[in-house]
CSV table of C-alpha atoms and ligand atoms in Angstrom, one decimal:
chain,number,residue,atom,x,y,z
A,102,UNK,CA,-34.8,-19.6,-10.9
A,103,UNK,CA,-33.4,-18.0,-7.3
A,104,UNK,CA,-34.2,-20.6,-4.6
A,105,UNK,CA,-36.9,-19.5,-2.2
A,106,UNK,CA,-36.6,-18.9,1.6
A,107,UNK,CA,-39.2,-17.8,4.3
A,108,UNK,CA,-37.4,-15.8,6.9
A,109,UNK,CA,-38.8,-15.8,10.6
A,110,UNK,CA,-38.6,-11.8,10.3
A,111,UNK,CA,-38.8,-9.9,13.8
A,112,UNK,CA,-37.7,-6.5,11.9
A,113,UNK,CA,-34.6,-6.4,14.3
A,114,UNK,CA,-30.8,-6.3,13.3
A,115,UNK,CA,-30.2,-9.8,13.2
A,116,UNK,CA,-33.3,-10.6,10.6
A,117,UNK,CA,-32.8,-7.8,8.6
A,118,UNK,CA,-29.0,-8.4,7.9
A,119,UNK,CA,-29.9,-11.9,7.0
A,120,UNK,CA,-32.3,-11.1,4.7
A,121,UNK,CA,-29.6,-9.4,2.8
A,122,UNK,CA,-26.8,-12.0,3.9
A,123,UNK,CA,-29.6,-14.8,2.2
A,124,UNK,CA,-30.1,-12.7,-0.8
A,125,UNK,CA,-26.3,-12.1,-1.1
A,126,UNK,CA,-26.6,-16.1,-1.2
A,127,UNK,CA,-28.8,-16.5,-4.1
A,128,UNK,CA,-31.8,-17.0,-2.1
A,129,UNK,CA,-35.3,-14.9,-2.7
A,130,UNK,CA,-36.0,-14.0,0.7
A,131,UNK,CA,-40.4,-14.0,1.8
A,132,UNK,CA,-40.1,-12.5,5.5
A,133,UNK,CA,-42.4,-14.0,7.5
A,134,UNK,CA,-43.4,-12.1,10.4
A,135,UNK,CA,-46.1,-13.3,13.0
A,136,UNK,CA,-47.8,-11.6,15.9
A,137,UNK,CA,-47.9,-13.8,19.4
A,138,UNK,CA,-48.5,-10.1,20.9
A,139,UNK,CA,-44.9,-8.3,21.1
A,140,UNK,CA,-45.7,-4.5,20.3
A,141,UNK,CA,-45.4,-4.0,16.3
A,142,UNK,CA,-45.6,-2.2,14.4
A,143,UNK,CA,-46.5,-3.9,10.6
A,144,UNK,CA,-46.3,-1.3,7.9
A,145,UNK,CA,-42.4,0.3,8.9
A,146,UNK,CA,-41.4,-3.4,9.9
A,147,UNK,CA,-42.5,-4.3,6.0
A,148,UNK,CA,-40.8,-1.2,4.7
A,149,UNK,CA,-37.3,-2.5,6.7
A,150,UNK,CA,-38.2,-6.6,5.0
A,151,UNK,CA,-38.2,-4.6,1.5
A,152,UNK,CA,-35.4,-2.6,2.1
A,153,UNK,CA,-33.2,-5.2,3.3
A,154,UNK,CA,-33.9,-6.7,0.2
A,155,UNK,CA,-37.1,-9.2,0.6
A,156,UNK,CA,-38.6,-9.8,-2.3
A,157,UNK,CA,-42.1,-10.3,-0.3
A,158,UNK,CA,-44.0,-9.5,3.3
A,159,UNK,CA,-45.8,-11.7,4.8
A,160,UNK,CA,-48.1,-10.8,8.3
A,161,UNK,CA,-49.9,-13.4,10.6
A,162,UNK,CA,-51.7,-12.2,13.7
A,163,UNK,CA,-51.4,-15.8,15.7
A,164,UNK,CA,-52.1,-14.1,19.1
A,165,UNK,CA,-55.9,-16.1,19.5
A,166,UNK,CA,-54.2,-18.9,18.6
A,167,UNK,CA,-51.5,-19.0,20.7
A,168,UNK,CA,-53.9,-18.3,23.8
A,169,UNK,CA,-56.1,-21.2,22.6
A,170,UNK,CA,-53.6,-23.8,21.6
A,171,UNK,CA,-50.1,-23.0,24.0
A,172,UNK,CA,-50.8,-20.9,26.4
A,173,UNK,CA,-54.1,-22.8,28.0
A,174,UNK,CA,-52.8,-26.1,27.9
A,175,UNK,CA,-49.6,-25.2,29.3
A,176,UNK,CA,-52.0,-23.3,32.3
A,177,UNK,CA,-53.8,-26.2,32.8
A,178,UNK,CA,-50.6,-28.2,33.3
A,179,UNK,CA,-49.0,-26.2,35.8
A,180,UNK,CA,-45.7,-25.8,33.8
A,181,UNK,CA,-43.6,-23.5,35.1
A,182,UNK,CA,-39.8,-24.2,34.1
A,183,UNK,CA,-37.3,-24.0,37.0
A,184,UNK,CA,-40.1,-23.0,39.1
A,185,UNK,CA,-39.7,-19.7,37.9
A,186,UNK,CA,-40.2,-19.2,34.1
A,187,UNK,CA,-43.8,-19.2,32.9
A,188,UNK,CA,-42.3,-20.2,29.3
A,189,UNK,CA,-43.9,-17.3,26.8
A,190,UNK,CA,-40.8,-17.6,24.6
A,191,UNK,CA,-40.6,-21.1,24.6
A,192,UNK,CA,-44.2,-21.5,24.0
A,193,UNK,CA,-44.4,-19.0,20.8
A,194,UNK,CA,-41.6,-20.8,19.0
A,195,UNK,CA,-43.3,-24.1,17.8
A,196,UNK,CA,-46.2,-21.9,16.7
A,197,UNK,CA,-44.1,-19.7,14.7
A,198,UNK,CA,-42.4,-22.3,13.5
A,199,UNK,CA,-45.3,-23.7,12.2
A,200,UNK,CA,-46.6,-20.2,10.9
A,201,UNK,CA,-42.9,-20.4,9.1
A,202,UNK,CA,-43.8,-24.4,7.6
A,203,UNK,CA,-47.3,-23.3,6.4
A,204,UNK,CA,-46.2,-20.6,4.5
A,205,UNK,CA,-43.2,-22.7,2.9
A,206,UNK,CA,-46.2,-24.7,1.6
A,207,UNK,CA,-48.3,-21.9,0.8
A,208,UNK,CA,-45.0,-20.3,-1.5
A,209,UNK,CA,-43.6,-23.4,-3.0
A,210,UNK,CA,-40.5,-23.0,-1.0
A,211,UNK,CA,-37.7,-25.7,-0.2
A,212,UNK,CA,-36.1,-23.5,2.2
A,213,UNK,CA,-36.8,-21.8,6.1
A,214,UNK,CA,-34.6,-19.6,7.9
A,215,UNK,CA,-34.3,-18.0,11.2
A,216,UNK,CA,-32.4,-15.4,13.3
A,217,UNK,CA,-31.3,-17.7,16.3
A,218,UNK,CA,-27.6,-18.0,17.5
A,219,UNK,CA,-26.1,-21.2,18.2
A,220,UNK,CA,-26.3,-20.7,21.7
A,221,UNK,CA,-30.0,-20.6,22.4
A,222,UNK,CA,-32.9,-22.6,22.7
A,223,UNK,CA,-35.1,-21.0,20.4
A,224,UNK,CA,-32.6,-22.6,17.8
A,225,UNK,CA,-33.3,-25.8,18.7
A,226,UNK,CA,-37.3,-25.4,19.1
A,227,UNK,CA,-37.5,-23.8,15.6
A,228,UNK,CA,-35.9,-26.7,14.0
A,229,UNK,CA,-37.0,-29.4,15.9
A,230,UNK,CA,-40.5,-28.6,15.3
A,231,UNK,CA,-39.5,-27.7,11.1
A,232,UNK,CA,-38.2,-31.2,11.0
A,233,UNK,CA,-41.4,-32.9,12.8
A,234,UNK,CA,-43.9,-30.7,10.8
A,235,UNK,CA,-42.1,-31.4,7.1
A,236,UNK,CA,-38.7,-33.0,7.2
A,237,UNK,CA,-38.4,-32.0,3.5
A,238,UNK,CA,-37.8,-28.3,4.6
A,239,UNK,CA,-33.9,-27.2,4.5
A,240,UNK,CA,-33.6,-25.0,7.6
A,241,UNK,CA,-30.6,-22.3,7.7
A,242,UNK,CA,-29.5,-20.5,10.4
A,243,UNK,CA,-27.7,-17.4,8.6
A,244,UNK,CA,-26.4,-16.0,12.3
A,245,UNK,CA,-24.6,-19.4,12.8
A,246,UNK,CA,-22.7,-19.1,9.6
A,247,UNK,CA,-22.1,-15.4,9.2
A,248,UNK,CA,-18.8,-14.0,10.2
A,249,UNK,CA,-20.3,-11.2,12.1
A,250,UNK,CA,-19.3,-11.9,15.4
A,251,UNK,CA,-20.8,-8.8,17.1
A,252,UNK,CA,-23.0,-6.5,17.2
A,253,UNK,CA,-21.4,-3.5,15.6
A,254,UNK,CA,-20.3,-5.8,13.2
A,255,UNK,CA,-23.9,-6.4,11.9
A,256,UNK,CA,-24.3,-2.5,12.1
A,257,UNK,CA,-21.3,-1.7,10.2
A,258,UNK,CA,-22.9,-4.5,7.7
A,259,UNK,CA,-25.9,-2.7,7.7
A,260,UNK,CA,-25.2,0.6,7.2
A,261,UNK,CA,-22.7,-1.2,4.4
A,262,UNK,CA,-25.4,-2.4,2.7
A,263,UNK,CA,-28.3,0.5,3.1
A,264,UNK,CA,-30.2,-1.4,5.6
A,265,UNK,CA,-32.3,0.6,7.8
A,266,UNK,CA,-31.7,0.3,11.5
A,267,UNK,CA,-33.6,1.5,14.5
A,268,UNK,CA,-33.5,5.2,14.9
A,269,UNK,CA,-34.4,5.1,18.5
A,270,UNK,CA,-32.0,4.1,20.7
A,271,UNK,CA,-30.9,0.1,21.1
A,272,UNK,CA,-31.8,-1.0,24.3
A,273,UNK,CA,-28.8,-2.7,26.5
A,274,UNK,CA,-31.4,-5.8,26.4
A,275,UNK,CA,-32.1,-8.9,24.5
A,276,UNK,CA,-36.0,-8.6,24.8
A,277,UNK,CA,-38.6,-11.4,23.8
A,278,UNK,CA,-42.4,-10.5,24.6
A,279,UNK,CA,-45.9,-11.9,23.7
A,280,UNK,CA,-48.9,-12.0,25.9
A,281,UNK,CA,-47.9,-14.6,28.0
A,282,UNK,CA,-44.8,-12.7,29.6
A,283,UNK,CA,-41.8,-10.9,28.6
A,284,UNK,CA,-37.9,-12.6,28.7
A,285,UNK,CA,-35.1,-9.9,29.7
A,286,UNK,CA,-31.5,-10.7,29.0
A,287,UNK,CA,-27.9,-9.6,28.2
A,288,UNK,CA,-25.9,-6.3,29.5
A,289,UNK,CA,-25.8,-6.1,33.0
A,290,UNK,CA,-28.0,-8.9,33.5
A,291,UNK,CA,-25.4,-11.5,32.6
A,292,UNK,CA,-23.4,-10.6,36.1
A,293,UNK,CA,-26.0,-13.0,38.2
A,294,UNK,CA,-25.0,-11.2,41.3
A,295,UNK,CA,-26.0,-8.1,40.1
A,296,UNK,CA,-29.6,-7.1,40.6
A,297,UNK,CA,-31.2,-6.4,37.4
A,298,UNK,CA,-31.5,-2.8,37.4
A,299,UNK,CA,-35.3,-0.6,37.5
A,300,UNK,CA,-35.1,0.2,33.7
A,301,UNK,CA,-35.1,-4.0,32.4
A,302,UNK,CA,-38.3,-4.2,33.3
A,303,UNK,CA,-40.9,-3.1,31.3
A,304,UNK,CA,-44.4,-4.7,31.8
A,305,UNK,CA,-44.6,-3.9,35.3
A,306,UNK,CA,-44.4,-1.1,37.3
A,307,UNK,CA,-41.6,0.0,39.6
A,308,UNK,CA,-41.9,-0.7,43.8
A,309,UNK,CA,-42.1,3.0,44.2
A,310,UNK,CA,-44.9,3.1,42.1
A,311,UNK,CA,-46.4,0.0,43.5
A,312,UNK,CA,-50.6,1.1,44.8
A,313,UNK,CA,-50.5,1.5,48.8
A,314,UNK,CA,-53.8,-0.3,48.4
A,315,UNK,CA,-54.7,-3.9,47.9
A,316,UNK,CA,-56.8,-4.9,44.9
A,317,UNK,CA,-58.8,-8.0,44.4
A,318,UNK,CA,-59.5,-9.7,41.4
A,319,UNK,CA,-61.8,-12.9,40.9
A,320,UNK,CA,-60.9,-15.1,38.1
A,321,UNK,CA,-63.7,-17.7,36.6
A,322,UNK,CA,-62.4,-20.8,35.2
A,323,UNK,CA,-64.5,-23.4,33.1
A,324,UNK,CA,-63.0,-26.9,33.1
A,325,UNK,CA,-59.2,-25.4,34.0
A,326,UNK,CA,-59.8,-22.3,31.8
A,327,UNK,CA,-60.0,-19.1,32.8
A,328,UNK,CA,-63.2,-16.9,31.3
A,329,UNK,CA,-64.0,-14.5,33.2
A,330,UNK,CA,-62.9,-11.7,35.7
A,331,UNK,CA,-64.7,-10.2,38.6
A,332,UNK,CA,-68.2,-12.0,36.7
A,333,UNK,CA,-67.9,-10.4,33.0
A,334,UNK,CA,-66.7,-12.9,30.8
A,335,UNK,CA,-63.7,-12.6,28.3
A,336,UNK,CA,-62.0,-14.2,25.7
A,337,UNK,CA,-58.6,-15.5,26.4
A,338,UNK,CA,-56.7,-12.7,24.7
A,339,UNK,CA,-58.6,-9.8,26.4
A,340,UNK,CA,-58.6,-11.7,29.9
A,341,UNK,CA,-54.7,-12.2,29.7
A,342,UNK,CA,-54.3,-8.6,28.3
A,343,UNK,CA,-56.4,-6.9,31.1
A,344,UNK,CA,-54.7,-8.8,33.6
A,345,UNK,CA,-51.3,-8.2,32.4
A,346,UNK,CA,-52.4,-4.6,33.0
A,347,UNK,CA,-53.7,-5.0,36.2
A,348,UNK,CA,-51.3,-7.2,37.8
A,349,UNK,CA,-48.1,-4.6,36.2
A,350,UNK,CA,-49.5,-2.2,38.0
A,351,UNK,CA,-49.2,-4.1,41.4
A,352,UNK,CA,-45.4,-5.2,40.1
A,353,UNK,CA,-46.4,-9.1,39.9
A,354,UNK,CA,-44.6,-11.5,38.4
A,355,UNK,CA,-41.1,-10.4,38.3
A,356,UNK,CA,-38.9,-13.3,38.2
A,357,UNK,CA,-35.0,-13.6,38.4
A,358,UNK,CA,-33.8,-16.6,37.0
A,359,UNK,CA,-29.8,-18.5,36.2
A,360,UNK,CA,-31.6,-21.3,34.5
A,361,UNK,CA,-30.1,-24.6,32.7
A,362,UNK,CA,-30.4,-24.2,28.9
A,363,UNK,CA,-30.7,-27.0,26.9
A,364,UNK,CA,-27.6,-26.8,24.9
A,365,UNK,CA,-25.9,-27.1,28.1
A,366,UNK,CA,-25.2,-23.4,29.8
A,367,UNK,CA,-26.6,-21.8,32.3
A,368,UNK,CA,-28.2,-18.3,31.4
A,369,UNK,CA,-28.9,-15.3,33.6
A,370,UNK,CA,-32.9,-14.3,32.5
A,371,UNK,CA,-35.3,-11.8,34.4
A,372,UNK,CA,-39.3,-12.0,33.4
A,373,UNK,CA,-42.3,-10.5,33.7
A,374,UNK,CA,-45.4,-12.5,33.8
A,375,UNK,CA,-48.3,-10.6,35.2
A,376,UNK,CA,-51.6,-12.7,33.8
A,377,UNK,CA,-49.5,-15.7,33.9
A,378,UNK,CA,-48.5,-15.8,37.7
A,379,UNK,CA,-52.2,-14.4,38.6
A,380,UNK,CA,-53.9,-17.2,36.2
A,381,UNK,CA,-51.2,-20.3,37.6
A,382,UNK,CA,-51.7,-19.0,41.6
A,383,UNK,CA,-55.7,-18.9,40.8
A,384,UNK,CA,-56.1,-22.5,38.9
A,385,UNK,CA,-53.5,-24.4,41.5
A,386,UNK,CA,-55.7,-22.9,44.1
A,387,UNK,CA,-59.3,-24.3,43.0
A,388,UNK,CA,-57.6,-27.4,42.2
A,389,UNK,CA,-56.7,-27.8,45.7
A,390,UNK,CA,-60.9,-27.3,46.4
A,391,UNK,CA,-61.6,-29.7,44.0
A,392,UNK,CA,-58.9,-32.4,43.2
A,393,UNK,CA,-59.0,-35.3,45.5
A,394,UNK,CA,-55.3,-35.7,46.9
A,395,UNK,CA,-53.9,-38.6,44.6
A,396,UNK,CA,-55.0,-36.9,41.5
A,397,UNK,CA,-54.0,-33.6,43.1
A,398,UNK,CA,-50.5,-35.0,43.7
A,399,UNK,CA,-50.1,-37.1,41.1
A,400,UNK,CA,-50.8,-34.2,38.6
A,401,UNK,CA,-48.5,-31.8,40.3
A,402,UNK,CA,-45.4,-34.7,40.0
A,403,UNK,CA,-46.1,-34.9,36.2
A,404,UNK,CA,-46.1,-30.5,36.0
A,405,UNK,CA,-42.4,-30.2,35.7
A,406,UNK,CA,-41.8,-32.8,33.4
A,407,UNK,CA,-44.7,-31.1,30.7
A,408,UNK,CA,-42.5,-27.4,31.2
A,409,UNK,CA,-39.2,-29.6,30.7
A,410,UNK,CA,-40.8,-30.7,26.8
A,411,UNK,CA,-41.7,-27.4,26.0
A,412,UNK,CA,-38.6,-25.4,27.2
A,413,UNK,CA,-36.2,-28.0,25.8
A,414,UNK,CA,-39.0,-27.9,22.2
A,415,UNK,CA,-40.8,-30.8,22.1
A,416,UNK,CA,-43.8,-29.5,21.8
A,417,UNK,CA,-45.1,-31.5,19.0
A,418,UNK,CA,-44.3,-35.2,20.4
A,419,UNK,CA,-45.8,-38.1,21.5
A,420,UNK,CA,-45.0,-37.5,25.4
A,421,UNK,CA,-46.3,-34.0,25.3
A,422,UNK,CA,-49.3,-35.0,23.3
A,423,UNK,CA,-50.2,-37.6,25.8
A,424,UNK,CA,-49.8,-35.3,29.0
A,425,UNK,CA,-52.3,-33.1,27.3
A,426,UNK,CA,-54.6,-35.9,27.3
A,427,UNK,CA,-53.9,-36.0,30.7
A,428,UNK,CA,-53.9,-32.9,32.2
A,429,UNK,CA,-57.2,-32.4,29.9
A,430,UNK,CA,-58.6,-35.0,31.9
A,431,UNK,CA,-57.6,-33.6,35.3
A,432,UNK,CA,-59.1,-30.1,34.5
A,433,UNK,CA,-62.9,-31.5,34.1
A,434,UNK,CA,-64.0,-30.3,37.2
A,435,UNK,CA,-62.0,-27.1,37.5
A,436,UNK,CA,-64.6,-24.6,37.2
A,437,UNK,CA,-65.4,-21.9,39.9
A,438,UNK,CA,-64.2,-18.7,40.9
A,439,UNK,CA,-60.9,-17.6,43.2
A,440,UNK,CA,-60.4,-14.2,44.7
A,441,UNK,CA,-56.8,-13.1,43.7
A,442,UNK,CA,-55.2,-10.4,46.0
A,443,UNK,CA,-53.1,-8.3,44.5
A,444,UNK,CA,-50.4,-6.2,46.9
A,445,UNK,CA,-47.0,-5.0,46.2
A,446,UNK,CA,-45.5,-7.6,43.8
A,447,UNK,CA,-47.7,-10.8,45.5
A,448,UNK,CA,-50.8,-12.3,43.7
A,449,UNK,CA,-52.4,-14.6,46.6
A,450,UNK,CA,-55.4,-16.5,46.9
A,451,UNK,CA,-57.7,-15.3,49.9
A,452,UNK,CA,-60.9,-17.0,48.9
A,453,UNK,CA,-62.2,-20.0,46.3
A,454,UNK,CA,-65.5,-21.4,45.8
A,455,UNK,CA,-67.0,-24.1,43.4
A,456,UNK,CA,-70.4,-26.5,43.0
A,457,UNK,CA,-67.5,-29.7,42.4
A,458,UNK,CA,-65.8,-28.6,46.1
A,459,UNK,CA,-64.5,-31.3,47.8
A,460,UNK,CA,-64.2,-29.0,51.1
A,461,UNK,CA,-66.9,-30.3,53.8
A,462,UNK,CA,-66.9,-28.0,56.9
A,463,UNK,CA,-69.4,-30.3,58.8
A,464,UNK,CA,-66.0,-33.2,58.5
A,465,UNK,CA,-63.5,-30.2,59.0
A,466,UNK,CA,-64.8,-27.3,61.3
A,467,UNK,CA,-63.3,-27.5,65.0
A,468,UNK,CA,-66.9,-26.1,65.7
A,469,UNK,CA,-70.6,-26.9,66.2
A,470,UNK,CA,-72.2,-28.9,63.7
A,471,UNK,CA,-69.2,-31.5,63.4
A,472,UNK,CA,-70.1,-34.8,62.2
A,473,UNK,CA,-66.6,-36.6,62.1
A,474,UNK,CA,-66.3,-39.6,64.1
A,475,UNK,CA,-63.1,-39.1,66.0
A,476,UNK,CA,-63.3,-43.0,67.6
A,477,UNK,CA,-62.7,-44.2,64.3
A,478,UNK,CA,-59.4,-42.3,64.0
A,479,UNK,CA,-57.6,-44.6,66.8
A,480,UNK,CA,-57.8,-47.8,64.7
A,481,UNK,CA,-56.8,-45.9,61.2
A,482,UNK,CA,-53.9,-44.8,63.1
A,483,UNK,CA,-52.9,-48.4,64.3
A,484,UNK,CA,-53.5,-49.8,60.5
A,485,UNK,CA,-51.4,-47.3,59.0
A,486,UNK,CA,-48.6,-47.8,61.4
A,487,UNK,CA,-48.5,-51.4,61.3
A,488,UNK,CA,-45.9,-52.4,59.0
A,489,UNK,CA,-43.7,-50.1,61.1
A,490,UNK,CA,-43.8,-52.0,64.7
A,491,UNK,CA,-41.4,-53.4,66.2
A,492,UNK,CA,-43.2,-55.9,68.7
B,534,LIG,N1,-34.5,-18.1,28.3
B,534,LIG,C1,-35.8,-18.0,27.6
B,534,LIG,C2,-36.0,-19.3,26.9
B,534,LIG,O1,-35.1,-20.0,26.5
B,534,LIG,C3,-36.0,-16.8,26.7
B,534,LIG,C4,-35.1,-16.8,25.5
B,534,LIG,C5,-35.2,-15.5,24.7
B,534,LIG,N2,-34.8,-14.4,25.5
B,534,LIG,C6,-34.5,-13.1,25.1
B,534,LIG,N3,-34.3,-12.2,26.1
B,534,LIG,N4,-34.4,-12.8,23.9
B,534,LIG,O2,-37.1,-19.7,26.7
């Protein structure tokens, strides 16, 4: 009997060739195609699995998932790689690795493959998490092995082999999207000096089409998660999905970014993260109403190490598990509301308000009704500054 592998299938050149490159192998090929909200579409992406050769389809919608279990926690932790990458690949690759180790189970197969070069992360965050969810499972990497070492060369494969490609035309772009945000690289992009030109981007609008008008959103958050807009309440998927659409529209969060990979590069990446940079500028500011300063500036210290684990996949370790625990903890009184403004590319904070404030005007006001006692100031200032006099 063929040895059985489950395929991470995107429906793109490099999955479908492997699925005939694995079948060439000996292998029955199950593609395995999940949904963390890149635009699909399922039936002609199963016709291309079968024509490539799969012997089976399989479809997992994992986009309420991935809100609930990846993107939240990672909102309420304030990770933001590099200070500029909101992480919606890095984030989709444990869960889809997972999709890929569930189904292994649910097949009886020994085998998982995926379509990553050996020059990525995603690489490494596939198999890490493969090897920490079942370290029976045999991972191959076909595009690591095959001697295909360009593009046209999988084409010419292809068409070798009758496997449908694309009719429309290939973008110049190696594109990654799901809800959270979309990662734009290769072409022109990999010339860092160059700025990434109008047509990359595609969630968000261009600066000439940017509204002359401001627009103001107000985001509800319960215990560090965001459920509502403007008062009407939402599920995470439809809050990040209506925000993604409101904030493209204004052109936010566009981000340009030569960031350190974890195998050692640096890479050239431009994103678009409209919900994510709305939702991150919105929670940091009603933590600042709420969060008394050690906890506010002890949880901000711990923020970049929680994006380091999950850009460099170690998602499902002890460290990260433990900063959930954490950050969980933090988040308990972050509920209230914060008006967002939205203008020409910027998402800013211009109001916030919440019953667990920490915000007193009567200590803070430089007006009437002030209750501070300033003659206690002098002899604070004396203690604090003692262990720095000289006589
Ligand atoms: N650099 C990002 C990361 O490692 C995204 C990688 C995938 N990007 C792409 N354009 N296909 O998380």
């Amino acid at each position: 009997m063929a040895k059985k592998v489950i395929l991470a299938y995107s429906g793109g050149l490099d999955t479908s060739v492997a699925v005939k490159w694995l079948k060439d192998k000996g292998y029955t090929v199950v593609a395995y195609m999940s949904n963390v909200g890149q635009e699909v579409n399922v039936s002609k992406i199963a016709k291309r699995a079968k024509a490539a050769g799969a012997a089976k389809f399989i479809y997992h919608d994992l986009k309420k998932e991935f809100v609930k279990d990846f993107v939240w926690p990672t909102l309420k932790a304030g990770a933001v790689y590099e200070d500029k990458y909101y992480l919606a690949t890095a984030l989709s690759r444990p869960l889809i690795a997972k999709g890929l180790v569930e189904t292994a189970h649910k097949e009886k197969a020994h085998f998982v493959a995926h379509g990553c070069t050996g020059k990525g992360n995603d690489q490494v965050r596939f198999e890490v998490t493969i090897n920490i969810l079942d370290p029976k499972l045999k991972v191959i990497a076909p595009v690591r092995e095959w001697e295909l070492p360009t593009r046209d060369a999988e084409i010419r494969y292809a068409k070798m082999h009758g496997i449908p490609l694309e009719v429309t035309k290939k973008s110049p772009y190696s594109i990654d999207e799901n809800v959270w945000g979309t990662s734009i690289e290769c072409g022109v992009l990999e010339d860092p000096w160059k700025e990434p030109p109008e047509g990359a981007y595609r969630m968000t609008a261009p600066p000439a089409k940017w509204p002359k008008k401001a627009e103001e959103v107000k985001i509800n958050f319960l215990k560090g998660i965001p459920v509502g807009i403007n008062g009407k309440r939402y599920d995470g998927l439809a809050l990040i999905d209506k925000l993604n659409k409101i904030g493209g529209k204004h052109g936010i969060g566009r981000t340009d970014l030569v960031e350190n990979r974890l195998i050692g590069i640096k890479s050239r990446e431009i994103y678009e993260a409209p919900a994510a940079t709305i939702l991150h500028e919105a929670q940091k500011d009603l933590e600042s109403l709420v969060m008394d300063r050690e906890l506010l500036h002890f949880k901000r210290s711990v923020s970049a190490k929680y994006a380091e684990l999950v850009y460099n996949g170690l998602w499902y370790t002890p460290l990260k598990k433990v900063l959930d625990k954490l950050f969980d903890a933090t988040q308990s009184r972050i509920t209230g509301e914060v008006r967002v403004k939205l203008y020409k590319g910027r998402a800013v904070s211009v109001g916030r308000k919440s019953a667990n404030s920490l915000y007193k005007k009567e200590l803070a006001t430089y007006g009437a009704g002030d209750i501070f006692d300033q003659s206690l100031a002098k002899g604070f200032i004396e203690l604090w500054g003692l262990p720095y006099r000289k006589n």
